[in-house]
PDB file of C-alpha atoms in Angstrom:
ATOM      1  CA  UNK A  21       0.000   0.000   0.000  1.00 35.00           C
ATOM      2  CA  UNK A  22       1.605   3.320  -1.033  1.00 39.00           C
ATOM      3  CA  UNK A  23       2.236   5.948   1.588  1.00 40.00           C
ATOM      4  CA  UNK A  24       0.955   9.485   1.185  1.00 42.00           C
ATOM      5  CA  UNK A  25       3.368  12.009  -0.267  1.00 45.00           C
ATOM      6  CA  UNK A  26       5.349  13.650   2.469  1.00 47.00           C
ATOM      7  CA  UNK A  27       7.153  16.813   3.251  1.00 47.00           C
ATOM      8  CA  UNK A  28       9.757  15.618   5.703  1.00 48.00           C
ATOM      9  CA  UNK A  29      11.062  17.716   8.581  1.00 49.00           C
ATOM     10  CA  UNK A  30      13.560  20.105   7.026  1.00 55.00           C
ATOM     11  CA  UNK A  31      16.314  19.374   9.541  1.00 78.00           C
ATOM     12  CA  UNK A  32      15.996  15.609   9.235  1.00 87.00           C
ATOM     13  CA  UNK A  33      16.171  15.394   5.442  1.00 90.00           C
ATOM     14  CA  UNK A  34      19.263  17.583   5.352  1.00 89.00           C
ATOM     15  CA  UNK A  35      20.999  15.069   7.620  1.00 90.00           C
ATOM     16  CA  UNK A  36      20.563  12.372   4.973  1.00 94.00           C
ATOM     17  CA  UNK A  37      23.626  12.095   2.741  1.00 93.00           C
ATOM     18  CA  UNK A  38      22.865  11.778  -0.944  1.00 93.00           C
ATOM     19  CA  UNK A  39      24.723   9.866  -3.625  1.00 94.00           C
ATOM     20  CA  UNK A  40      27.122  12.099  -5.566  1.00 91.00           C
ATOM     21  CA  UNK A  41      25.137  14.021  -8.176  1.00 90.00           C
ATOM     22  CA  UNK A  42      27.644  13.008 -10.866  1.00 91.00           C
ATOM     23  CA  UNK A  43      26.589   9.357 -10.336  1.00 94.00           C
ATOM     24  CA  UNK A  44      22.852  10.021 -10.760  1.00 94.00           C
ATOM     25  CA  UNK A  45      20.702   9.714 -13.843  1.00 95.00           C
ATOM     26  CA  UNK A  46      18.856  12.686 -15.318  1.00 93.00           C
ATOM     27  CA  UNK A  47      15.597  11.288 -13.873  1.00 95.00           C
ATOM     28  CA  UNK A  48      17.131  11.168 -10.380  1.00 95.00           C
ATOM     29  CA  UNK A  49      18.511  14.706 -10.611  1.00 92.00           C
ATOM     30  CA  UNK A  50      15.168  16.024 -11.916  1.00 91.00           C
ATOM     31  CA  UNK A  51      13.235  14.277  -9.119  1.00 93.00           C
ATOM     32  CA  UNK A  52      11.303  11.856 -11.318  1.00 95.00           C
ATOM     33  CA  UNK A  53      12.946   8.849  -9.668  1.00 96.00           C
ATOM     34  CA  UNK A  54      14.366   8.134  -6.210  1.00 97.00           C
ATOM     35  CA  UNK A  55      17.964   9.284  -5.701  1.00 97.00           C
ATOM     36  CA  UNK A  56      18.822   5.957  -4.042  1.00 96.00           C
ATOM     37  CA  UNK A  57      16.950   3.234  -5.936  1.00 95.00           C
ATOM     38  CA  UNK A  58      15.679   4.821  -9.193  1.00 90.00           C
ATOM     39  CA  UNK A  59      12.049   3.862  -8.472  1.00 94.00           C
ATOM     40  CA  UNK A  60       9.672   6.099 -10.431  1.00 96.00           C
ATOM     41  CA  UNK A  61       8.074   8.497  -7.927  1.00 95.00           C
ATOM     42  CA  UNK A  62       4.367   9.140  -7.642  1.00 93.00           C
ATOM     43  CA  UNK A  63       2.318  11.506  -5.512  1.00 91.00           C
ATOM     44  CA  UNK A  64       1.811   8.659  -3.041  1.00 90.00           C
ATOM     45  CA  UNK A  65       5.457   7.590  -2.697  1.00 89.00           C
ATOM     46  CA  UNK A  66       7.571  10.744  -2.864  1.00 93.00           C
ATOM     47  CA  UNK A  67       9.408  12.635  -0.129  1.00 93.00           C
ATOM     48  CA  UNK A  68      11.064  15.933  -0.947  1.00 93.00           C
ATOM     49  CA  UNK A  69      14.624  16.028   0.350  1.00 93.00           C
ATOM     50  CA  UNK A  70      14.809  19.814   0.239  1.00 89.00           C
ATOM     51  CA  UNK A  71      16.968  22.040  -1.906  1.00 89.00           C
ATOM     52  CA  UNK A  72      20.628  21.115  -2.120  1.00 87.00           C
ATOM     53  CA  UNK A  73      23.450  23.156  -3.549  1.00 84.00           C
ATOM     54  CA  UNK A  74      24.847  21.762  -6.773  1.00 81.00           C
ATOM     55  CA  UNK A  75      28.495  20.881  -6.294  1.00 75.00           C
ATOM     56  CA  UNK A  76      30.909  22.806  -8.468  1.00 70.00           C
ATOM     57  CA  UNK A  77      28.610  25.770  -9.083  1.00 67.00           C
ATOM     58  CA  UNK A  78      29.711  29.184  -8.000  1.00 69.00           C
ATOM     59  CA  UNK A  79      26.284  30.698  -8.620  1.00 71.00           C
ATOM     60  CA  UNK A  80      24.734  28.798  -5.739  1.00 73.00           C
ATOM     61  CA  UNK A  81      22.472  26.836  -8.092  1.00 83.00           C
ATOM     62  CA  UNK A  82      20.314  24.276  -6.318  1.00 86.00           C
ATOM     63  CA  UNK A  83      18.763  20.977  -7.221  1.00 88.00           C
ATOM     64  CA  UNK A  84      15.739  19.421  -5.566  1.00 90.00           C
ATOM     65  CA  UNK A  85      16.290  15.721  -4.918  1.00 94.00           C
ATOM     66  CA  UNK A  86      13.458  13.413  -3.968  1.00 95.00           C
ATOM     67  CA  UNK A  87      13.296   9.924  -2.581  1.00 96.00           C
ATOM     68  CA  UNK A  88      10.805   7.110  -2.329  1.00 96.00           C
ATOM     69  CA  UNK A  89       9.224   6.511   1.058  1.00 94.00           C
ATOM     70  CA  UNK A  90      10.986   3.168   1.501  1.00 95.00           C
ATOM     71  CA  UNK A  91      14.482   4.536   0.842  1.00 96.00           C
ATOM     72  CA  UNK A  92      13.974   7.719   2.869  1.00 95.00           C
ATOM     73  CA  UNK A  93      12.856   5.735   5.888  1.00 95.00           C
ATOM     74  CA  UNK A  94      15.719   3.223   5.533  1.00 96.00           C
ATOM     75  CA  UNK A  95      18.306   5.979   5.114  1.00 96.00           C
ATOM     76  CA  UNK A  96      16.905   7.872   8.117  1.00 95.00           C
ATOM     77  CA  UNK A  97      17.207   4.690  10.245  1.00 95.00           C
ATOM     78  CA  UNK A  98      20.777   4.146   9.046  1.00 95.00           C
ATOM     79  CA  UNK A  99      21.808   7.748   9.734  1.00 94.00           C
ATOM     80  CA  UNK A 100      20.072   7.743  13.142  1.00 93.00           C
ATOM     81  CA  UNK A 101      22.101   4.687  14.137  1.00 93.00           C
ATOM     82  CA  UNK A 102      25.367   6.297  13.025  1.00 92.00           C
ATOM     83  CA  UNK A 103      24.425   9.582  14.664  1.00 91.00           C
ATOM     84  CA  UNK A 104      23.668   7.921  17.997  1.00 88.00           C
ATOM     85  CA  UNK A 105      27.109   6.289  18.023  1.00 89.00           C
ATOM     86  CA  UNK A 106      28.962   9.562  17.480  1.00 89.00           C
ATOM     87  CA  UNK A 107      26.818  12.228  19.162  1.00 89.00           C
ATOM     88  CA  UNK A 108      27.943  13.150  22.674  1.00 89.00           C
ATOM     89  CA  UNK A 109      24.395  14.200  23.585  1.00 89.00           C
ATOM     90  CA  UNK A 110      22.969  10.835  22.512  1.00 87.00           C
ATOM     91  CA  UNK A 111      25.779   8.896  24.195  1.00 84.00           C
ATOM     92  CA  UNK A 112      25.044  10.662  27.473  1.00 86.00           C
ATOM     93  CA  UNK A 113      21.367   9.622  27.161  1.00 84.00           C
ATOM     94  CA  UNK A 114      20.119  13.199  26.846  1.00 86.00           C
ATOM     95  CA  UNK A 115      17.450  14.353  24.420  1.00 88.00           C
ATOM     96  CA  UNK A 116      18.909  15.091  20.975  1.00 90.00           C
ATOM     97  CA  UNK A 117      16.764  16.919  18.414  1.00 90.00           C
ATOM     98  CA  UNK A 118      18.683  15.492  15.442  1.00 91.00           C
ATOM     99  CA  UNK A 119      18.165  11.909  16.643  1.00 91.00           C
ATOM    100  CA  UNK A 120      14.508  12.623  17.425  1.00 91.00           C
ATOM    101  CA  UNK A 121      13.870  14.049  13.928  1.00 92.00           C
ATOM    102  CA  UNK A 122      15.726  11.225  12.198  1.00 93.00           C
ATOM    103  CA  UNK A 123      13.742   8.597  14.104  1.00 92.00           C
ATOM    104  CA  UNK A 124      10.508  10.428  13.341  1.00 92.00           C
ATOM    105  CA  UNK A 125      11.410  10.397   9.654  1.00 92.00           C
ATOM    106  CA  UNK A 126      12.350   6.711   9.862  1.00 92.00           C
ATOM    107  CA  UNK A 127       9.021   5.905  11.496  1.00 90.00           C
ATOM    108  CA  UNK A 128       7.089   7.746   8.819  1.00 83.00           C
ATOM    109  CA  UNK A 129       5.926  10.502  11.166  1.00 71.00           C
ATOM    110  CA  UNK A 130       6.746  13.381   8.865  1.00 59.00           C
ATOM    111  CA  UNK A 131       4.918  16.657   9.171  1.00 42.00           C
TER     112      UNK A 131
END
């Protein structure tokens, strides 16, 4: 069952590393397919990953990557795990907004 299109928390999506733009297809760069798995995106399966600066451009040109719900959630889980291992706030068992937002994104609780 497809998930509704989402607009993920801005902070959380910017914590997700993207594949190098030079390795992506035109459809991935234009947001027609997922940046991670190349699945064709639909209104029910797309998550905007927010504007990103194009590498190598001095003009500050942006691109607008998008991901499928499955990959965004998996990547958010992966990054949350890595973050928890390296964040001094998380390691001291205190509340960490980055971890909280990543886990919310991983659980599909986007705003």
